Short mmCIF file of C-alpha atoms in Angstrom, two decimals:
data_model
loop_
_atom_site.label_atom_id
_atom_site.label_comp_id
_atom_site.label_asym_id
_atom_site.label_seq_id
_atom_site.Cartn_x
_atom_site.Cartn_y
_atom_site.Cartn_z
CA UNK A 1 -35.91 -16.10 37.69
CA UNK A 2 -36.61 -16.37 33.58
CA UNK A 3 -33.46 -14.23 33.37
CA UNK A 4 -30.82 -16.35 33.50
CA UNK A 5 -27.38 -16.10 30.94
CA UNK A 6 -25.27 -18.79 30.49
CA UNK A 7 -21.76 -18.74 29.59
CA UNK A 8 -20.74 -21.64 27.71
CA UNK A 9 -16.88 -22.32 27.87
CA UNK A 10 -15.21 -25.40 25.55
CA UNK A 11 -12.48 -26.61 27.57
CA UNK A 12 -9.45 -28.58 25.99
CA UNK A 13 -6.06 -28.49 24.48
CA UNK A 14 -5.25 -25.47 23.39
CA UNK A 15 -4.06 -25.11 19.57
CA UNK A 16 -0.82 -23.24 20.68
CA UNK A 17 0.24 -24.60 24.09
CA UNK A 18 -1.39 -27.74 24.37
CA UNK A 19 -2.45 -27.62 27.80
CA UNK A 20 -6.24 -28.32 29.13
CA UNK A 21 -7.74 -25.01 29.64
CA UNK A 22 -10.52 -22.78 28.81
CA UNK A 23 -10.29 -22.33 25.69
CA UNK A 24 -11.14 -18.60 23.93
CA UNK A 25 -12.91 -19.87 20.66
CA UNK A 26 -11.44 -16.11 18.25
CA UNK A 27 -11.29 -16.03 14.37
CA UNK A 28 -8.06 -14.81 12.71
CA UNK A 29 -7.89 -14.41 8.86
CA UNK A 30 -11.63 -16.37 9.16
CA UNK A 31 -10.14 -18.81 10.11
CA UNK A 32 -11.48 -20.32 13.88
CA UNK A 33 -8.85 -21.01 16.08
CA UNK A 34 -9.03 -21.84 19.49
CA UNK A 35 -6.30 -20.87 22.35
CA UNK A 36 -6.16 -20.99 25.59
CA UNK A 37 -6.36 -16.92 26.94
CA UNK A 38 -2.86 -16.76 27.89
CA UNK A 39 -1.85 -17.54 24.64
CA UNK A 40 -4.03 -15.21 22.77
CA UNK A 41 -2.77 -12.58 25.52
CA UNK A 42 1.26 -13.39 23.71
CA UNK A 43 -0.28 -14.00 20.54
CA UNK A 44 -2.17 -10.05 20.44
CA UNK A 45 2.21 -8.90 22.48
CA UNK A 46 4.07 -10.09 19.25
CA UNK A 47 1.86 -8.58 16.95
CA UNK A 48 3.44 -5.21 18.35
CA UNK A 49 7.43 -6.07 17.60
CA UNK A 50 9.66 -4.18 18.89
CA UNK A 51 7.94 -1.22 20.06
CA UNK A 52 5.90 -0.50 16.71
CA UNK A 53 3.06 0.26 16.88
CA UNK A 54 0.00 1.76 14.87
CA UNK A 55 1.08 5.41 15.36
CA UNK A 56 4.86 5.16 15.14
CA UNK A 57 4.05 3.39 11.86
CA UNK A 58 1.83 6.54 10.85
CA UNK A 59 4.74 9.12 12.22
CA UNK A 60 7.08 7.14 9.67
CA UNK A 61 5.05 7.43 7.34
CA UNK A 62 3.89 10.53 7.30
CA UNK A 63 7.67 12.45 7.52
CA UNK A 64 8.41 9.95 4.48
CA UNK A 65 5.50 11.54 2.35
CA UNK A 66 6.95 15.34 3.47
CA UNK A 67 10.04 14.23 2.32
CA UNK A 68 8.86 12.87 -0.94
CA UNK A 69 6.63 16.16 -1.31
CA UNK A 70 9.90 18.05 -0.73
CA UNK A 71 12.03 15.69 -3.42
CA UNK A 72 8.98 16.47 -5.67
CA UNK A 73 8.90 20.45 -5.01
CA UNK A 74 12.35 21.06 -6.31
CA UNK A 75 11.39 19.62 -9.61
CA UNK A 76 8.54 22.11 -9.79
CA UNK A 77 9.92 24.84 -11.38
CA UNK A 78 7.20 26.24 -13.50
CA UNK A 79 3.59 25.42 -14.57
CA UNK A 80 2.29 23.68 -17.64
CA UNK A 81 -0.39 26.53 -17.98
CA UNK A 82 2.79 28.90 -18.15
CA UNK A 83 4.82 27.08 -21.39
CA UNK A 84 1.13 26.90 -22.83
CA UNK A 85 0.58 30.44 -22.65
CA UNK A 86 2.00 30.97 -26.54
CA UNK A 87 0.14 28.34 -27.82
CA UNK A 88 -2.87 29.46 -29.79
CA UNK A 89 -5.95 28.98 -28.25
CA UNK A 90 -8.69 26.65 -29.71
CA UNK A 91 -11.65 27.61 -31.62
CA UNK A 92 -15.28 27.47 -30.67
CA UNK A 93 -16.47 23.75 -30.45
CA UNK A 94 -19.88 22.36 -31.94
CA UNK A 95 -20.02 18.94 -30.86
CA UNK A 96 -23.27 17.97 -31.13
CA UNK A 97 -24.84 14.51 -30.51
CA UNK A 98 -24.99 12.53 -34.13
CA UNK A 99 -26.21 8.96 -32.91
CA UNK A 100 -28.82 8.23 -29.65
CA UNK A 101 -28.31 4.14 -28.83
CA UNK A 102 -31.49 3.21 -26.71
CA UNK A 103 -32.21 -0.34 -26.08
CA UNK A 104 -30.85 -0.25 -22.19
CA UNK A 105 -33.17 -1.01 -19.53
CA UNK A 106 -31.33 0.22 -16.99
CA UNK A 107 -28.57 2.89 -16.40
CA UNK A 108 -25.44 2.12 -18.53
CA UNK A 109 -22.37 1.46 -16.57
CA UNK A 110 -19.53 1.47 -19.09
CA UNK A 111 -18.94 0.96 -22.84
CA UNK A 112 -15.76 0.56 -24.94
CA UNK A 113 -14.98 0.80 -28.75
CA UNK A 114 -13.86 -1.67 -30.86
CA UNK A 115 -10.70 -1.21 -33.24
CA UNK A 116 -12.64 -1.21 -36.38
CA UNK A 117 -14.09 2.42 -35.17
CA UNK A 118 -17.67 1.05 -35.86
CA UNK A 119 -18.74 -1.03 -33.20
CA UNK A 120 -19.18 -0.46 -29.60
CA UNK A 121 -20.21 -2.91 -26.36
CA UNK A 122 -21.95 -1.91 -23.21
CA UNK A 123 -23.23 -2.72 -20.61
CA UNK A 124 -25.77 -1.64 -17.92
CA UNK A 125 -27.61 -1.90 -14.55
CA UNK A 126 -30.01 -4.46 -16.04
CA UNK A 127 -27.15 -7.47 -16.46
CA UNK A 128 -27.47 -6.92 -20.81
CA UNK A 129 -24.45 -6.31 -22.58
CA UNK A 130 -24.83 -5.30 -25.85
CA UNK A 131 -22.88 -4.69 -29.33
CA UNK A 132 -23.81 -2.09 -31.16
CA UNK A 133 -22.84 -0.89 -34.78
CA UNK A 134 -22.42 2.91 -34.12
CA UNK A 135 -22.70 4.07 -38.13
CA UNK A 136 -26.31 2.43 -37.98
CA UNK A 137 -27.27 2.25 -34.16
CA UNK A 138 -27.82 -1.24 -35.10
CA UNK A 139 -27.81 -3.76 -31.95
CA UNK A 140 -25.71 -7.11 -33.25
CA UNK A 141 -25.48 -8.91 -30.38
CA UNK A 142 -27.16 -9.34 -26.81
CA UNK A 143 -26.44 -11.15 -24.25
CA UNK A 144 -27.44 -11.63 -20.53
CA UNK A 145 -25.53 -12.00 -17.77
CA UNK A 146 -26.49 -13.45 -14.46
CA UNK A 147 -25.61 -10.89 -12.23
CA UNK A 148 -27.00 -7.09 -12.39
CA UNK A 149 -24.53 -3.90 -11.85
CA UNK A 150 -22.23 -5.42 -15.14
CA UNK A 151 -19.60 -2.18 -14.55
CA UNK A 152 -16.96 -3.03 -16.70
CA UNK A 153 -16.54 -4.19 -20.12
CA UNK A 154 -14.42 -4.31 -22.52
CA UNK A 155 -13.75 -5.60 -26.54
CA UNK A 156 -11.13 -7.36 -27.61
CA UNK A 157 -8.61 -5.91 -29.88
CA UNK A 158 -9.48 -8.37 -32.46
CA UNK A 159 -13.10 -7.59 -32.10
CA UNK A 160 -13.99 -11.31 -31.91
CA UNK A 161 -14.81 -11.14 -27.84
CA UNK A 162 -16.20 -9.25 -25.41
CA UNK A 163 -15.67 -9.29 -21.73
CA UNK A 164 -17.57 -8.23 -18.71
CA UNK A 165 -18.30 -8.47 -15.36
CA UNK A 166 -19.44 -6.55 -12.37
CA UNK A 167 -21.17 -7.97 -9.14
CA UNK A 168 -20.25 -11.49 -9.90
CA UNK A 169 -16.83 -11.23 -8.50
CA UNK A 170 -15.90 -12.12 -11.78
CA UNK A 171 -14.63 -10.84 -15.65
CA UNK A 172 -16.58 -13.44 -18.58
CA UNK A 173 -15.38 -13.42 -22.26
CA UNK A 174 -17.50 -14.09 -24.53
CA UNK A 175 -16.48 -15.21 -27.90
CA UNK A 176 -18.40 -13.06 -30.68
CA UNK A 177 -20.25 -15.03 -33.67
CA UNK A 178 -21.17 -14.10 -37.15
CA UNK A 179 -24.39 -16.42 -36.45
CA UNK A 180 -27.01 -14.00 -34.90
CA UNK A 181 -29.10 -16.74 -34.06
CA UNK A 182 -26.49 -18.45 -31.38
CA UNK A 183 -26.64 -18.26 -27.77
CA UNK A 184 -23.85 -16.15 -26.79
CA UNK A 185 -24.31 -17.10 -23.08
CA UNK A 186 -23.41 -20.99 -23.66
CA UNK A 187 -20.03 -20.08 -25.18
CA UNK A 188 -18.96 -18.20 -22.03
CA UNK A 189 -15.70 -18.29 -20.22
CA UNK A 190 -15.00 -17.40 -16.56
CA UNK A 191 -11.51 -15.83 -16.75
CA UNK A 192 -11.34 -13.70 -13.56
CA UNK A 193 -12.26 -14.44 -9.98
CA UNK A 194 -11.96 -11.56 -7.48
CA UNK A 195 -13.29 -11.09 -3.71
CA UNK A 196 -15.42 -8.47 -4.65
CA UNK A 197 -16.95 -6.46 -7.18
CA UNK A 198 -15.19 -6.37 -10.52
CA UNK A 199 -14.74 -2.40 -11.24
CA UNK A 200 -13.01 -2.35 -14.57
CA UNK A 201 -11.38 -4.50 -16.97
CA UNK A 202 -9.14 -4.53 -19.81
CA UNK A 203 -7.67 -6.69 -22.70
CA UNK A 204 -4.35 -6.32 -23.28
CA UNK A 205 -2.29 -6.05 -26.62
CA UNK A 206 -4.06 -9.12 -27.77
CA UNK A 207 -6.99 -11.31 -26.59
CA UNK A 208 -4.94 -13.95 -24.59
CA UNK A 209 -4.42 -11.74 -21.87
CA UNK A 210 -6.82 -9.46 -19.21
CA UNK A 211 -6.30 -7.02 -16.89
CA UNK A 212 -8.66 -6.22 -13.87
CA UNK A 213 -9.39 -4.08 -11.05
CA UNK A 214 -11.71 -4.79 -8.32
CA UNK A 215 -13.16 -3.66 -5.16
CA UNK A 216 -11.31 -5.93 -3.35
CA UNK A 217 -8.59 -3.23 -3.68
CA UNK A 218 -6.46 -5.32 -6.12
CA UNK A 219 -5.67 -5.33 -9.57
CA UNK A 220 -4.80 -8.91 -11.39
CA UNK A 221 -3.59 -10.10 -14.90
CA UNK A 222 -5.32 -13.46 -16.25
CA UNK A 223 -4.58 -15.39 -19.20
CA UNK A 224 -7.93 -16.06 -21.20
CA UNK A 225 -7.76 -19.42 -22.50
CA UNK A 226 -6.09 -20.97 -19.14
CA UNK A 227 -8.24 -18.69 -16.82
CA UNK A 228 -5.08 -18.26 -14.40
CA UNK A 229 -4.13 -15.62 -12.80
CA UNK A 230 -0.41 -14.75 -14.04
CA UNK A 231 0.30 -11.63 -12.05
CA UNK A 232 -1.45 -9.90 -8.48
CA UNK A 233 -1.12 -5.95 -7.74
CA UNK A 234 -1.42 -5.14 -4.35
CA UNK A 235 -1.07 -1.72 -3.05
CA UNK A 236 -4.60 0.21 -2.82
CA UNK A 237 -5.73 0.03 0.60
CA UNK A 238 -9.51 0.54 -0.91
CA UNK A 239 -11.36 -0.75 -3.50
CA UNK A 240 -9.68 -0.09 -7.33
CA UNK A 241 -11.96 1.91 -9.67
CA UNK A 242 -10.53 1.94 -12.58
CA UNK A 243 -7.47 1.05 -14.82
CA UNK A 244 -6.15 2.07 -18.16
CA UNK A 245 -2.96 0.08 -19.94
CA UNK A 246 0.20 2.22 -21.19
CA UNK A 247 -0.17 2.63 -24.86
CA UNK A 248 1.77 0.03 -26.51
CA UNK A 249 5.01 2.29 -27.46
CA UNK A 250 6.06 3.26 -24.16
CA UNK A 251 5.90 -0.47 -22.51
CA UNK A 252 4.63 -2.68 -19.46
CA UNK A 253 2.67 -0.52 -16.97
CA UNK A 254 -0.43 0.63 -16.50
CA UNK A 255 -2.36 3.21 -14.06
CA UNK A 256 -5.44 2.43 -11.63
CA UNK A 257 -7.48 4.89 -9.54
CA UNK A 258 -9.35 3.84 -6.90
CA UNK A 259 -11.22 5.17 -3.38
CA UNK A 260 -8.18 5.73 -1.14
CA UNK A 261 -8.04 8.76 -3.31
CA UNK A 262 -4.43 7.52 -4.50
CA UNK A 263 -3.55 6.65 -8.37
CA UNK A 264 -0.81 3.97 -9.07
CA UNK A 265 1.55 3.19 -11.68
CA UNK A 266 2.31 -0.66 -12.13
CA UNK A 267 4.99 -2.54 -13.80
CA UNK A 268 3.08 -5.47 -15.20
CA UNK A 269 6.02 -7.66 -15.31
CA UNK A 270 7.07 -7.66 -11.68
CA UNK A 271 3.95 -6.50 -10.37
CA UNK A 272 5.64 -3.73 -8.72
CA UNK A 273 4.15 -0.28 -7.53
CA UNK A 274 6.40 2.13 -9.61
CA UNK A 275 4.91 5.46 -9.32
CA UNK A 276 2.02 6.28 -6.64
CA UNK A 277 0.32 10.25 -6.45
CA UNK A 278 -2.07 11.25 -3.74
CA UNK A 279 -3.44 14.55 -4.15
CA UNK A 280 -7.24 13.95 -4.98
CA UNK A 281 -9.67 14.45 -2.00
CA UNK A 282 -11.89 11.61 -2.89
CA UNK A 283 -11.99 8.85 -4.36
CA UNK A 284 -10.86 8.52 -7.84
CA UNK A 285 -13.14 7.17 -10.55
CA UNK A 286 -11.44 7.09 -13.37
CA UNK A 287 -8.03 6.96 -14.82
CA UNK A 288 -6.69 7.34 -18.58
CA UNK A 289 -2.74 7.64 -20.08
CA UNK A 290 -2.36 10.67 -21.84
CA UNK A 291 -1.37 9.39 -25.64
CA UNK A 292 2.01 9.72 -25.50
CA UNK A 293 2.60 7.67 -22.29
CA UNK A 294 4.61 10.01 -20.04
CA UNK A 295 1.67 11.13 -18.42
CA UNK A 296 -2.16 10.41 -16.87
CA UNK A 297 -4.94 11.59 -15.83
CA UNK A 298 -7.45 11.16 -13.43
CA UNK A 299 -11.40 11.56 -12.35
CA UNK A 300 -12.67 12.10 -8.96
CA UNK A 301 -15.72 12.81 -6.49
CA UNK A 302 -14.04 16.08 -5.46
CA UNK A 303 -15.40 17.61 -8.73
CA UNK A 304 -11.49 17.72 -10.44
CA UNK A 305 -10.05 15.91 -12.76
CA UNK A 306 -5.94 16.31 -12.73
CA UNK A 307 -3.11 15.97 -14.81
CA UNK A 308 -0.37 13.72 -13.42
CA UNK A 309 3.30 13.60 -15.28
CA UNK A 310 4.92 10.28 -14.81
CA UNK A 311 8.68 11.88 -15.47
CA UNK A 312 8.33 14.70 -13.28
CA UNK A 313 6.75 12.71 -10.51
CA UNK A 314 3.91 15.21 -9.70
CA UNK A 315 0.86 16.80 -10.54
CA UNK A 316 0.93 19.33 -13.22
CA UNK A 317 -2.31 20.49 -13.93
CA UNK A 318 -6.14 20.58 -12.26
CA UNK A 319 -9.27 20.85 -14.39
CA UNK A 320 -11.82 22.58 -12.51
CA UNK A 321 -13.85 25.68 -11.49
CA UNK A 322 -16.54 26.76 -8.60
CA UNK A 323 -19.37 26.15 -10.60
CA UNK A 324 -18.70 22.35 -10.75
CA UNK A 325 -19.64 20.43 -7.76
CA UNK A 326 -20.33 17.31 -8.91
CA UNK A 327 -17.94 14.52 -9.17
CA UNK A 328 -16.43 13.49 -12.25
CA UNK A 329 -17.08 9.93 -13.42
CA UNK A 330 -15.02 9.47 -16.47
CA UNK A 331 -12.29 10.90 -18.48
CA UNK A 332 -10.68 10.52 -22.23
CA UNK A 333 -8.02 12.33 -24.51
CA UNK A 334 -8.01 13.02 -28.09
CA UNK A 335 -6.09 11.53 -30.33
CA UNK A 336 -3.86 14.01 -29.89
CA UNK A 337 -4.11 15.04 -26.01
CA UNK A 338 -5.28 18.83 -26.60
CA UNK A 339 -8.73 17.54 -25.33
CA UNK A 340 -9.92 16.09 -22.22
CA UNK A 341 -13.72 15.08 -22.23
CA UNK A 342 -14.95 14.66 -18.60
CA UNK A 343 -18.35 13.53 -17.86
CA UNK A 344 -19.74 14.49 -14.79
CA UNK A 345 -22.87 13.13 -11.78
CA UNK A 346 -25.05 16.62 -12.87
CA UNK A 347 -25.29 14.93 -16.36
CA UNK A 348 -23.20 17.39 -18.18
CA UNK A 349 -19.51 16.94 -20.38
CA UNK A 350 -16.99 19.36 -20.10
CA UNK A 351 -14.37 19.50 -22.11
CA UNK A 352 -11.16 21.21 -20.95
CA UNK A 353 -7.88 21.95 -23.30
CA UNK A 354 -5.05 20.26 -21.39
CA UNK A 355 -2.35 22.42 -22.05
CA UNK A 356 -4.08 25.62 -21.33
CA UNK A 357 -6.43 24.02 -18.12
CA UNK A 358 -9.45 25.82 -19.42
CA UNK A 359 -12.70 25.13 -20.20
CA UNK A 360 -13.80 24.74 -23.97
CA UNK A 361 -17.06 23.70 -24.05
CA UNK A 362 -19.25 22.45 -21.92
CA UNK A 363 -22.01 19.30 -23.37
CA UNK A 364 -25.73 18.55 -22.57
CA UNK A 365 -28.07 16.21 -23.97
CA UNK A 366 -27.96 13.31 -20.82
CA UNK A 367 -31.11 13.28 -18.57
CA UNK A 368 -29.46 11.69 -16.06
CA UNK A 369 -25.50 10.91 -14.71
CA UNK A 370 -22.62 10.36 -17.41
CA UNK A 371 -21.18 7.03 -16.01
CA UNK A 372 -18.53 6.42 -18.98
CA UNK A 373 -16.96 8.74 -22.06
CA UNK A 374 -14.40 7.01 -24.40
CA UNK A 375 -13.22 8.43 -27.84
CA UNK A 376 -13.27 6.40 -30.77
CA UNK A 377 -9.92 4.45 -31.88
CA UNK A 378 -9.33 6.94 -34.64
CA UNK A 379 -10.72 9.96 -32.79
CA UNK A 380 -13.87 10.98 -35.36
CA UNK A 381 -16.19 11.00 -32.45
CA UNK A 382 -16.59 9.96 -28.73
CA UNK A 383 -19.44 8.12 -27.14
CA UNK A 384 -20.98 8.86 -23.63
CA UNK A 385 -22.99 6.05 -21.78
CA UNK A 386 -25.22 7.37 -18.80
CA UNK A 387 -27.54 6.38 -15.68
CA UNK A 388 -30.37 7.65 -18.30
CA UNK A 389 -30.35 4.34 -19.95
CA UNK A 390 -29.16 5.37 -23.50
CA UNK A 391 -25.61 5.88 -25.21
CA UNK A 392 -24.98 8.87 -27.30
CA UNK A 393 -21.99 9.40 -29.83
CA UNK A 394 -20.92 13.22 -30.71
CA UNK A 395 -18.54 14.54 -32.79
CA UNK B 1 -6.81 -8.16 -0.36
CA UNK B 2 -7.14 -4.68 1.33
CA UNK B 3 -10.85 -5.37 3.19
CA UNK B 4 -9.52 -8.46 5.48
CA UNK B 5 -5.43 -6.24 5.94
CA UNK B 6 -5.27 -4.86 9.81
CA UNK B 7 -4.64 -0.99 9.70
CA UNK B 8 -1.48 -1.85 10.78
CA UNK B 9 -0.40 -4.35 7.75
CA UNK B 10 -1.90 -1.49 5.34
CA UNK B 11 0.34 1.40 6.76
CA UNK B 12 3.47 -0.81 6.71
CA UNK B 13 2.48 -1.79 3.26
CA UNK B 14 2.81 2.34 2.47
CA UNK B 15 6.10 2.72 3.93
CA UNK B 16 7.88 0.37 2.13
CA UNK B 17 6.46 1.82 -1.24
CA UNK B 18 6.65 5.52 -0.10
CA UNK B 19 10.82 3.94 0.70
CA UNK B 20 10.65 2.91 -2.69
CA UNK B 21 9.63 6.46 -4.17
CA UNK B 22 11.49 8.81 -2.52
CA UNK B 23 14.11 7.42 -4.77
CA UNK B 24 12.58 7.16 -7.68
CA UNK B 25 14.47 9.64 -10.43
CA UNK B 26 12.65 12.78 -11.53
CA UNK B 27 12.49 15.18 -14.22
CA UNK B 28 11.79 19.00 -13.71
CA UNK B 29 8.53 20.32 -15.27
CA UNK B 30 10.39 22.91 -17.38
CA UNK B 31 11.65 19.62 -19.25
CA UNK B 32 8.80 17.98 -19.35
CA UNK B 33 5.92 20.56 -19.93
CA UNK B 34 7.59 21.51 -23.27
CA UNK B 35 7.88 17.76 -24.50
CA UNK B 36 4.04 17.37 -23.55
CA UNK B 37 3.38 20.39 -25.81
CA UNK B 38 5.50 19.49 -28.79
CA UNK B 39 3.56 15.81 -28.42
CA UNK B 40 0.48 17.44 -28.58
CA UNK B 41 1.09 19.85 -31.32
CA UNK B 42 2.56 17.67 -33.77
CA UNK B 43 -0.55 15.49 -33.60
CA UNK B 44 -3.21 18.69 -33.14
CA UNK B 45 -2.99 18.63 -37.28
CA UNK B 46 -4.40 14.77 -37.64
CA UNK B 47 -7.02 15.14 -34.37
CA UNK B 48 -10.37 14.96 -36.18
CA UNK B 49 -12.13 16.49 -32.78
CA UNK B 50 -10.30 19.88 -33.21
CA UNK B 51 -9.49 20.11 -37.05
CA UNK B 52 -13.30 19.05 -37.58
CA UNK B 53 -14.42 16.62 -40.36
CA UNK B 54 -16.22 17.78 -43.43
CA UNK B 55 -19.67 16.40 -43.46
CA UNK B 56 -19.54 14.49 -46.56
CA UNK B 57 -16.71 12.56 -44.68
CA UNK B 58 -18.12 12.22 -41.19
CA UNK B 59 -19.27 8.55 -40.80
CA UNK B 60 -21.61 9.95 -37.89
CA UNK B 61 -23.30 12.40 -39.64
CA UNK B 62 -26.81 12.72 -40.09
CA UNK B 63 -27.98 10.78 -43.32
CA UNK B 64 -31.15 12.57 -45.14
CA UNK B 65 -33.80 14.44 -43.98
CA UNK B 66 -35.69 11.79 -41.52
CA UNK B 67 -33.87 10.78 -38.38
CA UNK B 68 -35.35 7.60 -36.58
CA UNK B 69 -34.11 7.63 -32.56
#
């Protein structure tokens, strides 16, 4: 017979009961462990305490979300679209684009502004991340990173860093020099290490501290110059998309979005779940405070992008309509919060008036998926990075 | 993280924070909504995007008549 399977067993003390047995060789946490069967048998017994199990957990948990949908309901006593209804309505828009930025080889991921309104970083498929002087479409600085898929960057609010990241697992700053002619890469600091993909990042009021969100479906606060992590979130049972910081008035907390279709609030302090809303159908991509700080909103696959207030608990407002089927993959305000700009996976930018949940005008000009839209710091224009491999700032 | 949690350890990590928010303390919309509006109104005036800039101020505009892209 050339058939023949053999069944090798290890035979010893077992790790739990110490007696010579057959031993079952099982990984728990990836960790190997090896006990005998009858003590895997108790081990697999306790795991279900007390009669709970999977689906009396679920039953629990689902009559606690129709409660909280209930708590929620009463509150709901009229909609914003209703107290907006006096409000004049907004005049025709011509936004047109004013600057193209091409130098990308590959699709751009994500881009942010810096605080002097001029300058802008990015970052794209290719592992380049580049600083660009907007007024000029000037590139000042360039730098490669050793990973490709760099989805998140982000300046610093003094403008004298950058940092990214993406399939590395981890967020880099790197400090920004007035000498064009040195290499960027050799001044490089690993701040953030994550399981998984890094899916957004953020500095916070100053450049000591970052904020990031990854797919390992947590969010984590890191001091720069110590590269330790100072505070964990844990509460997104998928990976985290994206995160966006409270503006500074209103305090400590900041939103993230991510694939379990939920969007939470954190205190950063405690590192406590405050405020959690699930009513997207798919996964959300992005997330941004509206500008006074009592409310968000959100981004998603299922073609909507939603208005969330924090003091009422609930949604207040959807932006959407039949003819959009594509997901939305980023979202800004104004300056003042009468605007949302959306950019959408069938290339196009729609921008909606919050109050009113209508469409204003709708923006073409990509050739290919908007991945990121962020207004400027002092709202003259906004800049939209896509899969088409170029950056291009309207206003 | 939430890729190596059991089903199990993930649903009993949303009880305790849906516990949490049941109690949370709410505001009605028709409290709310207004604020939002008087926010936004107040700064409408100073929003470049929807009071426009005049083209001799716009930093992005278009300088001269050749346009290198």
């Amino acid at each position: 017979m050339c058939d023949q399977t053999f069944l090798a067993i290890t035979f010893g003390p077992c790790d739990n009961c110490s007696q010579n047995k057959p031993l079952m060789n099982i990984y728990l946490k990836n960790e190997p462990i090896n006990y005998c069967s009858l003590c895997v048998e108790l081990m697999a017994c306790q795991g279900l305490a007390k009669g709970e199990t999977t689906n009396t957990l679920k039953a629990e948990s689902e009559s606690l979300k129709a409660k909280l949908e209930e708590e929620r309901a009463k509150l709901h006593d009229v909609e914003l679209h209703q107290v907006a209804e006096k409000i004049e309505a907004l005049g025709q828009f011509v936004m047109k684009t004013r600057r193209t930025l091409k130098g990308h080889g590959n699709k751009v991921l994500c881009m942010d502004w810096c605080r002097d309104k001029r300058r802008i970083v990015s970052s794209s498929q290719d592992g380049k991340v580049i600083v660009w002087d907007a007024y000029t479409t000037n590139k000042e600085h360039a730098v490669t990173m050793p990973c490709t898929w760099v989805m998140a960057c982000a300046y610093a609010p003094s403008g004298c860093a950058v940092a990214c990241g993406g399939l590395d697992n981890k967020c880099s700053v790197y400090p920004l020099s007035l000498d064009k002619n040195e290499n960027l890469a050799a001044k490089k600091k690993s701040v953030a290490m994550h399981t998984n993909y890094l899916s957004s990042c953020s500095f916070t009021n100053s450049d000591m501290q970052i904020l990031t969100s990854s797919g390992d479906g947590t969010c984590a606060l890191w001091d720069v110059e110590s590269g330790q992590l100072l505070q964990s979130f844990h509460g997104h049972s998928a990976d985290v998309l994206s995160l966006h910081l409270a503006p500074s008035e209103t305090g400590n907390t900041f939103v993230s979005g991510g694939c379990d279709k939920k969007a939470n609030v954190w205190d950063m302090r405690s590192g406590q779940n405050v405020q959690s809303f699930e009513t997207h159908e798919s996964d959300i991509n992005s997330v941004k405070y509206y500008p006074s700080g009592d409310a968000f909103a959100t981004g998603s696959d299922d073609a909507t992008c939603r208005l969330y207030d924090l003091r009422a608990d609930r949604e207040v407002a959807i932006y959407s309509r039949d003819s959009i089927i594509f997901g939305a993959s980023s979202v800004d305000f104004s300056l003042s919060g009468r605007l949302l700009f959306a950019g959408y996976n069938d290339y196009s930018i729609n921008v909606w008036d919050v109050l009113k949940g209508t469409r204003v005008a709708i923006l073409f000009g990509h050739e290919n998926r908007v991945s990121t839209v962020r207004v400027s710091p002092d709202g003259t224009a906004f800049c939209s990075g896509s899969w088409d491999n170029t950056l291009r700032i309207w206003a | 993280m939430a890729r190596d949690m059991s089903d199990k350890e993930i649903l009993k990590m949303e009880l305790e924070q849906l516990k949490l928010e049941v109690n949370t303390p709410r505001i009605a919309v028709s409290t709310t909504a207004p604020e939002i509006i008087a926010f936004v109104e107040g700064k409408s005036a100073e929003d470049p995007l929807i009071r426009g800039v005049p083209e001799d101020k716009n930093p992005f505009k278009e300088k001269g008549g050749c346009i290198i892209t």
